[in-house]
Coordinates of C-alpha atoms and ligand atoms in Angstrom, one line a residue:
M499 CA -56.0 12.2 16.8
G500 CA -55.4 13.2 13.3
L501 CA -55.8 16.9 14.1
P502 CA -52.4 17.6 15.6
V503 CA -50.8 16.8 12.2
A504 CA -53.2 18.8 10.2
V505 CA -52.2 21.9 12.1
A506 CA -48.5 21.2 12.5
V507 CA -47.9 20.2 8.9
G508 CA -49.5 23.3 7.4
T509 CA -52.8 23.1 5.5
M510 CA -51.3 23.7 2.1
Y511 CA -49.1 20.6 2.0
A512 CA -51.0 18.2 4.2
V513 CA -51.9 15.0 2.5
P514 CA -55.2 13.6 4.0
T515 CA -54.2 10.0 3.7
A516 CA -50.9 10.7 5.4
M517 CA -52.7 12.5 8.2
L518 CA -55.0 9.6 8.8
A519 CA -52.0 7.3 8.9
F520 CA -50.3 9.6 11.3
G521 CA -53.3 9.7 13.6
F522 CA -53.4 6.0 13.5
L523 CA -49.7 5.8 14.5
V524 CA -50.4 7.4 17.8
E525 CA -52.4 4.4 18.7
Y526 CA -49.9 2.1 17.0
L527 CA -46.9 3.3 18.9
R528 CA -48.6 3.2 22.3
P529 CA -47.0 0.4 24.1
D530 CA -50.1 -0.2 26.2
K531 CA -52.2 -1.0 23.3
N532 CA -52.5 -4.7 22.2
R533 CA -52.7 -4.4 18.5
D534 CA -52.0 -7.0 15.9
L535 CA -48.7 -5.5 14.8
E536 CA -48.0 -8.3 12.4
S537 CA -50.0 -6.8 9.5
E538 CA -48.7 -3.3 9.9
C539 CA -45.5 -1.8 8.5
N540 CA -43.0 -1.4 11.3
I541 CA -40.2 0.7 9.9
F542 CA -38.0 0.0 13.0
Q543 CA -37.8 -3.7 12.2
G544 CA -35.4 -4.6 9.4
R545 CA -31.7 -4.9 8.7
W546 CA -28.7 -2.9 7.5
V547 CA -27.8 -3.2 3.9
F548 CA -24.6 -2.0 2.3
D549 CA -25.7 0.5 -0.4
A550 CA -23.0 2.9 -1.5
H551 CA -25.3 4.0 -4.2
H552 CA -27.8 5.8 -2.0
V553 CA -25.9 6.7 1.1
P554 CA -24.4 8.8 2.5
L555 CA -26.7 11.8 1.7
Y556 CA -23.8 14.3 2.1
T557 CA -20.1 14.2 2.5
P558 CA -18.0 15.6 5.3
Q559 CA -16.7 18.3 2.9
S560 CA -20.2 19.3 1.7
C561 CA -21.6 19.9 5.2
P562 CA -20.5 23.1 6.9
F563 CA -21.9 22.1 10.3
I564 CA -20.0 19.0 11.3
T565 CA -18.0 19.7 14.5
K566 CA -14.6 18.1 15.0
K567 CA -15.9 15.6 17.5
F568 CA -18.1 13.9 14.8
D569 CA -15.9 14.5 11.8
C570 CA -14.3 11.1 11.8
Q571 CA -12.9 11.2 8.2
N572 CA -11.1 14.4 8.8
N573 CA -9.8 13.1 12.1
G574 CA -8.1 10.3 10.2
R575 CA -10.5 7.3 10.4
P576 CA -9.1 5.0 7.7
D577 CA -12.4 3.1 6.8
N578 CA -15.6 4.6 5.5
D579 CA -18.0 1.7 5.0
Y580 CA -19.9 2.8 8.1
M581 CA -21.3 5.7 6.0
K582 CA -22.7 3.4 3.4
Y583 CA -25.3 1.3 5.2
R584 CA -28.9 2.0 4.6
W585 CA -31.7 0.9 7.0
N586 CA -34.0 -1.5 5.2
P587 CA -37.3 -2.4 7.0
Y588 CA -38.6 -5.9 6.4
S589 CA -42.2 -5.2 5.8
C590 CA -42.2 -1.9 3.8
M591 CA -40.1 0.6 1.9
L592 CA -38.7 3.5 3.8
P593 CA -39.4 6.7 1.9
R594 CA -36.3 8.4 0.5
F595 CA -35.4 11.5 2.5
H596 CA -36.6 14.5 0.6
G597 CA -35.0 17.5 2.2
E598 CA -36.9 20.1 0.2
D599 CA -40.2 18.5 1.0
F600 CA -39.2 18.5 4.6
L601 CA -38.5 22.3 4.4
I602 CA -41.8 23.0 2.6
R603 CA -43.8 21.1 5.1
F604 CA -42.4 23.0 7.9
E605 CA -42.3 26.5 6.3
G606 CA -42.5 29.1 9.0
K607 CA -42.0 26.6 11.8
R608 CA -39.5 26.2 14.6
I609 CA -38.1 22.8 15.1
M610 CA -36.3 22.2 18.3
F611 CA -34.1 19.3 19.4
V612 CA -33.9 19.1 23.2
G613 CA -31.5 16.7 24.8
D614 CA -27.9 15.6 25.4
S615 CA -24.9 15.5 23.1
V616 CA -26.3 12.6 21.1
G617 CA -29.3 14.9 20.4
Y618 CA -26.8 17.5 19.3
N619 CA -25.2 14.9 17.0
Q620 CA -28.7 14.2 15.4
W621 CA -29.5 17.9 15.1
L622 CA -26.2 18.5 13.2
S623 CA -27.0 15.5 11.0
L624 CA -30.5 16.9 10.1
A625 CA -28.9 20.3 9.3
C626 CA -26.4 18.5 6.9
M627 CA -29.2 16.6 5.3
L628 CA -31.4 19.6 4.7
H629 CA -28.5 21.8 3.5
S630 CA -27.3 19.1 1.0
A631 CA -30.9 19.0 -0.4
V632 CA -30.9 22.7 -1.1
P633 CA -27.2 23.7 -1.5
Q634 CA -28.2 26.7 -3.6
H635 CA -30.1 28.3 -0.8
K636 CA -28.6 30.4 1.9
Y637 CA -28.4 29.1 5.5
V638 CA -27.7 31.1 8.6
L639 CA -26.0 29.6 11.6
H640 CA -26.5 31.8 14.7
T641 CA -27.5 31.9 18.3
K642 CA -31.1 32.7 19.1
G643 CA -32.1 33.2 22.7
G644 CA -28.8 31.5 23.7
L645 CA -29.5 28.5 21.5
P646 CA -27.5 27.3 18.5
T647 CA -29.9 27.8 15.5
I648 CA -29.6 27.0 11.8
T649 CA -32.2 28.8 9.7
F650 CA -33.1 28.3 6.0
P651 CA -34.5 31.8 5.2
A652 CA -35.9 30.7 1.8
Y653 CA -38.3 28.4 3.7
N654 CA -38.3 30.3 7.0
V655 CA -37.5 27.1 8.9
S656 CA -35.4 27.2 12.0
L657 CA -33.7 24.3 13.5
M658 CA -32.7 24.8 17.1
F659 CA -30.8 22.8 19.7
Y660 CA -31.6 23.1 23.4
P661 CA -28.9 21.4 25.4
D662 CA -30.4 19.4 28.4
D663 CA -28.8 16.2 29.5
F664 CA -31.6 15.1 31.8
L665 CA -34.7 17.0 30.8
V666 CA -35.3 17.6 34.5
D667 CA -33.8 20.5 36.5
I668 CA -30.3 20.8 37.9
A669 CA -30.3 23.6 40.5
V670 CA -27.3 25.0 42.4
G671 CA -27.8 25.0 46.1
G672 CA -25.6 26.2 49.0
K673 CA -21.9 25.6 48.7
N674 CA -22.4 25.4 44.9
E675 CA -23.9 22.0 45.4
R676 CA -25.5 20.8 42.1
I677 CA -28.9 19.2 42.8
L678 CA -30.5 17.0 40.2
K679 CA -34.2 17.5 40.8
L680 CA -36.1 14.5 39.6
D681 CA -39.5 16.1 40.1
S682 CA -38.9 19.4 38.4
I683 CA -38.6 20.4 34.7
G684 CA -37.0 23.7 35.4
N685 CA -36.6 26.6 33.0
G686 CA -36.5 24.6 29.8
G687 CA -40.2 24.0 29.7
V688 CA -40.9 27.7 29.2
V689 CA -38.8 27.7 26.0
W690 CA -39.8 24.3 24.7
K691 CA -43.5 24.8 24.6
D692 CA -43.3 27.6 22.0
A693 CA -41.7 25.3 19.4
D694 CA -43.8 23.8 16.6
V695 CA -41.9 20.5 16.6
L696 CA -40.0 19.1 19.6
V697 CA -37.6 16.2 19.3
F698 CA -36.5 15.0 22.8
N699 CA -33.8 12.6 23.8
T700 CA -31.9 11.7 27.0
W701 CA -30.0 8.7 28.3
N702 CA -26.2 8.8 28.4
G703 CA -26.1 11.4 31.2
W704 CA -27.8 9.0 33.5
L705 CA -24.7 6.8 33.3
Q706 CA -22.3 9.4 34.5
T707 CA -20.2 8.6 37.6
G708 CA -17.2 10.1 39.4
K709 CA -15.7 13.2 37.9
K710 CA -17.9 13.1 34.9
Q711 CA -21.0 13.4 36.9
S712 CA -22.8 16.7 36.4
W713 CA -24.6 16.7 39.8
D714 CA -23.7 16.2 43.4
V715 CA -26.9 15.0 44.9
I716 CA -30.3 13.8 43.7
Q717 CA -33.4 15.3 45.1
E718 CA -37.0 14.0 44.9
A719 CA -39.6 16.0 46.8
N720 CA -37.8 16.6 50.1
A721 CA -35.7 13.4 50.0
R722 CA -32.0 13.6 49.1
H723 CA -30.0 10.7 47.7
N724 CA -26.3 10.6 47.1
D725 CA -26.8 7.9 44.6
M726 CA -29.6 6.1 42.8
D727 CA -29.9 3.3 40.3
P728 CA -29.7 5.1 36.9
L729 CA -32.7 3.2 35.6
V730 CA -34.8 4.2 38.6
A731 CA -33.7 7.9 38.3
Y732 CA -34.3 7.8 34.6
E733 CA -37.9 6.6 35.0
K734 CA -38.7 9.2 37.7
A735 CA -37.3 12.0 35.4
L736 CA -39.3 10.7 32.4
N737 CA -42.5 10.6 34.5
T738 CA -41.8 14.2 35.5
W739 CA -41.4 15.0 31.8
A740 CA -44.6 13.1 30.9
K741 CA -46.5 15.1 33.5
W742 CA -45.2 18.3 32.0
V743 CA -46.3 17.3 28.5
N744 CA -49.7 16.3 29.9
S745 CA -50.2 19.6 31.6
T746 CA -48.4 22.1 29.4
V747 CA -48.1 21.2 25.8
D748 CA -50.9 21.8 23.3
T749 CA -50.3 18.9 21.0
N750 CA -52.8 20.4 18.6
K751 CA -50.1 23.0 18.0
T752 CA -46.9 21.2 18.8
M753 CA -45.7 17.8 17.4
I754 CA -43.7 15.9 19.9
F755 CA -41.2 13.1 19.1
F756 CA -39.0 11.1 21.5
Q757 CA -35.9 9.5 20.2
G758 CA -35.3 6.0 21.5
V759 CA -32.3 5.4 23.7
S760 CA -29.0 5.6 21.9
P761 CA -26.9 2.6 22.9
D762 CA -23.1 2.7 23.5
H763 CA -20.6 0.1 22.6
F764 CA -18.0 0.2 25.4
N765 CA -18.3 -3.6 26.1
S766 CA -17.7 -6.0 23.3
R767 CA -19.3 -8.8 25.4
D768 CA -22.6 -7.2 24.4
W769 CA -22.1 -8.4 20.8
A770 CA -20.2 -11.5 21.8
D771 CA -16.9 -10.6 20.3
P772 CA -14.0 -12.0 22.4
N773 CA -11.4 -10.3 20.1
A774 CA -12.6 -6.8 20.6
K775 CA -12.7 -4.6 23.8
N776 CA -15.0 -1.9 22.7
C777 CA -16.1 -0.1 19.5
K778 CA -12.5 0.6 18.5
R779 CA -11.6 -0.8 15.1
Q780 CA -15.1 -2.0 14.5
T781 CA -15.8 -1.5 10.8
R782 CA -19.0 -3.5 10.3
P783 CA -22.4 -3.7 11.9
V784 CA -23.5 -6.7 13.9
P785 CA -24.9 -9.1 11.2
G786 CA -28.6 -10.0 11.2
H787 CA -31.2 -8.3 13.3
R788 CA -30.8 -9.8 16.7
Y789 CA -28.4 -8.1 19.1
P790 CA -26.6 -10.8 21.2
G791 CA -26.8 -8.5 24.3
G792 CA -30.6 -8.4 24.1
P793 CA -32.8 -5.4 24.4
H794 CA -31.4 -2.3 26.0
P795 CA -32.6 -2.0 29.7
A796 CA -33.6 1.6 29.3
E797 CA -35.8 0.9 26.3
A798 CA -38.6 -0.6 28.4
V799 CA -38.4 2.3 30.9
L800 CA -38.8 4.8 28.1
E801 CA -41.8 3.0 26.6
R802 CA -43.5 2.8 29.9
A803 CA -43.1 6.5 30.5
L804 CA -44.3 7.4 27.0
G805 CA -47.3 5.1 27.5
S806 CA -48.4 7.3 30.4
V807 CA -48.7 10.5 28.3
S808 CA -52.2 11.3 27.5
E809 CA -51.3 13.5 24.5
S810 CA -49.7 12.3 21.3
V811 CA -46.0 11.7 21.6
Y812 CA -44.3 9.7 18.8
L813 CA -41.5 7.3 19.7
V814 CA -38.8 7.1 17.1
N815 CA -37.9 3.6 18.1
V816 CA -34.2 3.5 17.0
T817 CA -32.6 1.6 19.9
A818 CA -32.5 -1.9 18.6
L819 CA -31.4 -0.9 15.1
S820 CA -28.6 1.3 16.6
Q821 CA -27.4 -1.5 18.8
L822 CA -26.3 -3.3 15.6
R823 CA -24.1 -0.3 14.7
K824 CA -21.0 -0.9 16.7
D825 CA -19.1 0.4 13.7
G826 CA -20.7 3.8 13.7
H827 CA -18.9 5.5 16.6
P828 CA -15.9 7.9 16.4
S829 CA -13.9 5.6 18.7
I830 CA -10.4 7.2 18.6
Y831 CA -11.3 9.5 15.7
G832 CA -13.4 12.0 17.6
S833 CA -12.5 13.5 20.9
K834 CA -9.4 12.5 22.9
D835 CA -11.1 9.6 24.7
V836 CA -12.3 6.4 23.0
D837 CA -15.8 7.6 22.1
C838 CA -18.3 4.7 21.8
T839 CA -21.2 6.9 22.7
H840 CA -21.6 9.5 19.8
W841 CA -21.7 8.7 16.1
C842 CA -19.7 9.8 13.1
L843 CA -21.2 12.1 10.6
P844 CA -22.2 11.2 8.0
G845 CA -23.5 8.1 9.7
L846 CA -26.1 6.5 11.9
P847 CA -28.0 9.8 13.0
D848 CA -28.8 10.3 9.3
A849 CA -30.8 7.1 9.4
W850 CA -32.5 8.3 12.6
N851 CA -33.6 11.4 10.7
E852 CA -34.9 9.4 7.8
L853 CA -37.0 7.5 10.3
L854 CA -38.1 10.7 11.9
Y855 CA -39.1 12.0 8.5
A856 CA -41.0 8.7 7.8
T857 CA -42.8 9.0 11.1
I858 CA -43.8 12.6 10.1
L859 CA -45.1 11.2 6.8
G860 CA -47.3 8.7 8.7
Y861 CA -45.3 5.5 8.3
Ligands
NAG1368 C1 -39.3 -0.9 19.4 O1 -38.6 -1.8 18.6 C2 -38.3 -3.0 19.3 C3 -37.4 -3.9 18.4 O2 -38.0 -3.9 17.1 C4 -39.5 -3.7 19.7 O3 -39.2 -4.9 20.5 C5 -40.4 -2.8 20.6 O4 -41.6 -3.4 20.9 C6 -40.6 -1.5 19.8 N1 -41.4 -0.6 20.7 C7 -42.5 -0.1 20.3 C8 -43.2 0.9 21.3 O5 -43.0 -0.3 19.2
NAG1369 C1 -41.4 33.2 9.6 O1 -42.2 32.4 10.4 C2 -42.6 33.0 11.6 C3 -43.3 32.0 12.5 O2 -42.3 31.0 12.9 C4 -43.5 34.2 11.3 O3 -43.8 34.9 12.5 C5 -42.7 35.1 10.4 O4 -43.6 36.2 10.0 C6 -42.2 34.4 9.2 N1 -41.4 35.3 8.3 C7 -41.6 35.4 7.0 C8 -40.6 36.3 6.3 O5 -42.5 34.8 6.4
NAG1370 C1 -51.4 11.9 31.7 O1 -52.8 11.9 31.5 C2 -53.4 10.7 31.4 C3 -54.9 10.9 31.0 O2 -55.4 12.0 31.6 C4 -53.2 9.9 32.6 O3 -53.8 8.6 32.5 C5 -51.7 9.7 32.9 O4 -51.4 9.1 34.1 C6 -51.0 11.1 32.9 N1 -49.6 10.8 33.0 C7 -48.8 11.5 33.8 C8 -47.4 11.1 33.8 O5 -49.2 12.3 34.6
NAG1371 C1 -57.4 19.7 20.3 O1 -58.3 19.3 19.3 C2 -59.3 18.5 19.8 C3 -60.1 18.0 18.6 O2 -60.6 19.1 17.8 C4 -60.2 19.2 20.8 O3 -61.2 18.4 21.3 C5 -59.3 19.6 22.0 O4 -60.0 20.4 22.9 C6 -58.1 20.4 21.5 N1 -57.2 20.6 22.6 C7 -56.7 21.8 22.9 C8 -55.8 21.9 24.1 O5 -57.0 22.9 22.3

């Protein structure tokens, strides 16, 4: 179990104890294992603390990658406390994000985010975090094989984004009908398997309805459905993805992470606030660690699917901690709609990347 890390991290910089811990984590994160979690450090359980001294790790001005949709300050958002919360686990210290160490560890590697626009949000955040750690070094923003890519030539690290809302295939049939195929991975798989590090995410696309829906019909084997419960469709797609990992990915070579479901804040009843409607004008996280709306329904589905993968996949379990961040969305300071799905940058995705980094280090 420790071996995947030894190879992926690169022999020169691998720390044996971290490798052991990382191997252990495979077991630890498996939802089907009944371990005594009490005594172990769980970096995903904690609270948000206001800490303007340590965060944000970069400013909107210092990061050349932030697109308009996530650039809340430049879009006129009047408050900025949402940038200054640091995630503080109860049972251990989260390691400080060390961008140069990250680049050295992954020297010569290709890191690929695969997912929806929230994954893109996180990909940009990581690029900002790395650039701000080594501002003296050149970066190149380009398109490689059709994919947006940011490279840091001094470290020969490339950071790519593969847009894929569902992870499963959308094929175009007769009369331009868009068919969401729950049992097929499609072309993506061929590209993904060559990366050294894969960071997957998917959720929000499954909630699309009406004009926003990017498919016309759902197909599974030979059965066609005009509609399906999003959680049911999500689980079928994740199982298709899990089978693909099982059969295709050599996890001795490729490290695989799955980002937990990113929650939205379109309904203030979820955090029991009768005075709000949605995330608009929310300037503070939900206090404490318990979300009034309870666990996100898709969380259990994702954990079940990851539990069925025989190879090592690391869950970056950010759902619950993100539910508390009703203040982190662009709301009216992003695109033209009220956006309670994506996240301002700097902001919450920076914390996700800190947790991804901690997971890589073996926490
Ligand atoms: C993810 O975090 C939540 C909240 O802390 C917890 O209930 C859940 O069991 C965690 N999942 C895994 C797989 O550790
Ligand atoms: C950069 O890394 C790639 C592997 O991803 C390798 O093929 C290439 O030779 C490296 N380039 C340099 C200049 O080290
Ligand atoms: C992956 O492989 C494991 C062990 O071989 C098996 O138990 C599991 O059901 C497989 N998962 C899927 C989704 O095929
Ligand atoms: C990965 O490494 C393990 C341990 O050395 C080995 O048993 C296994 O066959 C390897 N898997 C692949 C696909 O090479």
